């Protein structure tokens, strides 16, 4: 299994809907709103980098997601 | 009340194994792994009382090999 942390910047009015959508993703272990430079922190476990790319792609497509920063396990 | 924090860590070069081992020992660290990208290690920290978050993060900052941390504290309702 591969761990990853994805940090999101989102449009405030859509934040709740985005967090719900992210938490619905099977591979997500933990996701919460944060203070600081990012709005949402997501921890997930994936099979491999390919699956990570699929999931970060899906997260990027959620309405209101401005940008993501992915930190994949080395 | 449980509070989480995502701690982004930069370590001295080549020291991330040492930092990961040290971070794993700290009470409250749920998940820690070395990463590729703008940081070297990421830790998910959980404390039962928000009051304990500060001291826990300060402790992380003083660990072997850790040179910089950025903490994203959970917004609790």
Coordinates of C-alpha atoms in Angstrom, one line a residue:
Chain A
X1 CA 0.0 0.0 0.0
X2 CA 1.1 3.5 -0.8
X3 CA 0.3 6.4 1.5
X4 CA -0.4 9.9 0.2
X5 CA -1.4 13.3 1.5
X6 CA -3.3 15.7 -0.7
X7 CA -3.7 19.3 0.3
X8 CA -6.5 21.3 -1.3
X9 CA -7.3 24.9 -1.8
X10 CA -11.1 25.3 -2.5
X11 CA -13.8 27.9 -3.1
X12 CA -15.2 28.6 0.4
X13 CA -18.9 28.4 -0.7
X14 CA -18.3 24.8 -2.0
X15 CA -16.0 23.6 0.9
X16 CA -18.6 21.4 2.6
X17 CA -19.7 19.7 -0.6
X18 CA -16.0 19.1 -1.5
X19 CA -15.1 17.6 1.9
X20 CA -18.2 15.3 1.6
X21 CA -17.2 14.2 -1.9
X22 CA -13.6 13.5 -0.9
X23 CA -14.6 11.6 2.2
X24 CA -16.8 9.4 0.0
X25 CA -13.8 8.2 -2.0
X26 CA -13.0 4.6 -0.8
X27 CA -9.2 5.1 -0.6
X28 CA -9.5 8.2 1.7
X29 CA -8.6 7.3 5.3
X30 CA -9.0 10.8 6.7
X31 CA -10.0 14.2 5.4
X32 CA -10.6 17.4 7.3
X33 CA -10.8 21.2 7.0
X34 CA -7.6 23.0 8.1
X35 CA -6.3 26.4 9.1
X36 CA -3.2 27.6 7.4
X37 CA -2.1 27.7 3.8
X38 CA -4.5 24.9 2.7
X39 CA -8.2 24.4 3.2
X40 CA -8.5 20.6 3.3
X41 CA -6.0 17.9 4.2
X42 CA -6.6 14.4 2.9
X43 CA -4.8 11.2 3.8
X44 CA -5.3 8.2 1.5
X45 CA -4.0 4.8 0.9
X46 CA -3.6 3.5 -2.7
X47 CA -2.2 0.5 -4.5
X48 CA 0.3 2.4 -6.7
X49 CA 1.1 5.7 -8.3
X50 CA -1.3 5.0 -11.1
X51 CA -4.2 4.8 -8.8
X52 CA -3.0 7.8 -7.0
X53 CA -3.0 9.8 -10.2
X54 CA -6.6 8.6 -11.0
X55 CA -7.8 9.7 -7.6
X56 CA -6.0 13.1 -7.5
X57 CA -7.5 13.6 -11.0
X58 CA -11.0 12.9 -9.7
X59 CA -10.4 15.2 -6.7
X60 CA -9.2 17.9 -9.1
X61 CA -12.5 17.6 -11.1
X62 CA -14.7 18.3 -8.1
X63 CA -16.4 21.7 -8.5
X64 CA -14.8 24.4 -6.4
X65 CA -11.4 22.7 -6.1
X66 CA -8.9 25.5 -6.9
X67 CA -5.6 23.6 -6.6
X68 CA -4.2 20.5 -5.1
X69 CA -0.7 19.6 -3.8
X70 CA 0.0 15.9 -3.6
X71 CA 2.7 14.4 -1.4
X72 CA 3.1 10.8 -2.4
X73 CA 5.0 8.3 -0.1
X74 CA 8.6 7.9 -1.3
Chain B
X1 CA -12.4 16.6 22.0
X2 CA -10.2 15.0 19.4
X3 CA -8.2 17.4 17.2
X4 CA -6.1 16.4 14.2
X5 CA -3.2 18.2 12.5
X6 CA -1.3 17.5 9.3
X7 CA 2.3 18.2 9.9
X8 CA 4.5 18.9 6.9
X9 CA 8.2 18.3 7.7
X10 CA 11.5 19.2 6.1
X11 CA 14.5 17.3 7.3
X12 CA 18.3 17.8 7.0
X13 CA 19.4 16.2 3.7
X14 CA 19.4 12.4 3.8
X15 CA 18.0 12.4 7.3
X16 CA 14.3 11.5 6.6
X17 CA 14.6 7.9 7.7
X18 CA 15.9 9.0 11.1
X19 CA 13.2 11.7 11.3
X20 CA 10.4 9.2 10.4
X21 CA 11.7 6.7 13.1
X22 CA 11.8 9.5 15.7
X23 CA 8.3 10.9 14.7
X24 CA 6.8 7.4 15.0
X25 CA 7.7 7.4 18.7
X26 CA 5.8 10.6 19.6
X27 CA 2.4 10.0 21.3
X28 CA -0.4 11.2 19.1
X29 CA 1.3 10.6 15.7
X30 CA -1.2 8.3 13.9
X31 CA 0.5 8.1 10.6
X32 CA 3.9 9.2 9.3
X33 CA 5.6 8.6 6.0
X34 CA 8.5 10.0 3.9
X35 CA 7.2 11.8 0.8
X36 CA 8.2 13.2 -2.6
X37 CA 7.4 16.8 -3.3
X38 CA 8.0 20.0 -1.5
X39 CA 8.3 18.3 1.9
X40 CA 10.3 15.3 3.1
X41 CA 7.9 13.7 5.7
X42 CA 4.2 14.1 6.5
X43 CA 2.6 13.2 9.8
X44 CA -1.0 12.9 10.8
X45 CA -1.1 13.9 14.5
X46 CA -4.2 13.4 16.7
X47 CA -4.6 14.6 20.3
X48 CA -7.5 14.2 22.7
X49 CA -7.2 17.8 24.0
X50 CA -6.5 20.8 21.8
X51 CA -4.3 22.1 24.6
X52 CA -1.8 19.2 23.9
X53 CA -1.4 20.0 20.2
X54 CA 1.0 22.9 20.7
X55 CA 3.5 21.0 22.9
X56 CA 3.2 17.9 20.7
X57 CA 4.1 19.9 17.6
X58 CA 7.0 21.7 19.4
X59 CA 8.3 18.2 20.4
X60 CA 8.1 17.1 16.7
X61 CA 10.1 20.2 15.7
X62 CA 13.0 19.3 18.0
X63 CA 13.4 15.7 16.8
X64 CA 16.6 14.4 15.2
X65 CA 16.9 15.6 11.6
X66 CA 13.8 17.8 11.6
X67 CA 14.7 21.3 10.4
X68 CA 11.3 22.8 9.5
X69 CA 7.6 22.0 10.1
X70 CA 4.4 23.5 8.8
X71 CA 1.3 22.5 10.7
X72 CA -2.2 22.5 9.3
X73 CA -4.5 22.3 12.3
X74 CA -8.0 20.8 11.9
X75 CA -10.9 23.2 11.9
X76 CA -13.1 21.6 14.6
X77 CA -16.8 22.5 14.6

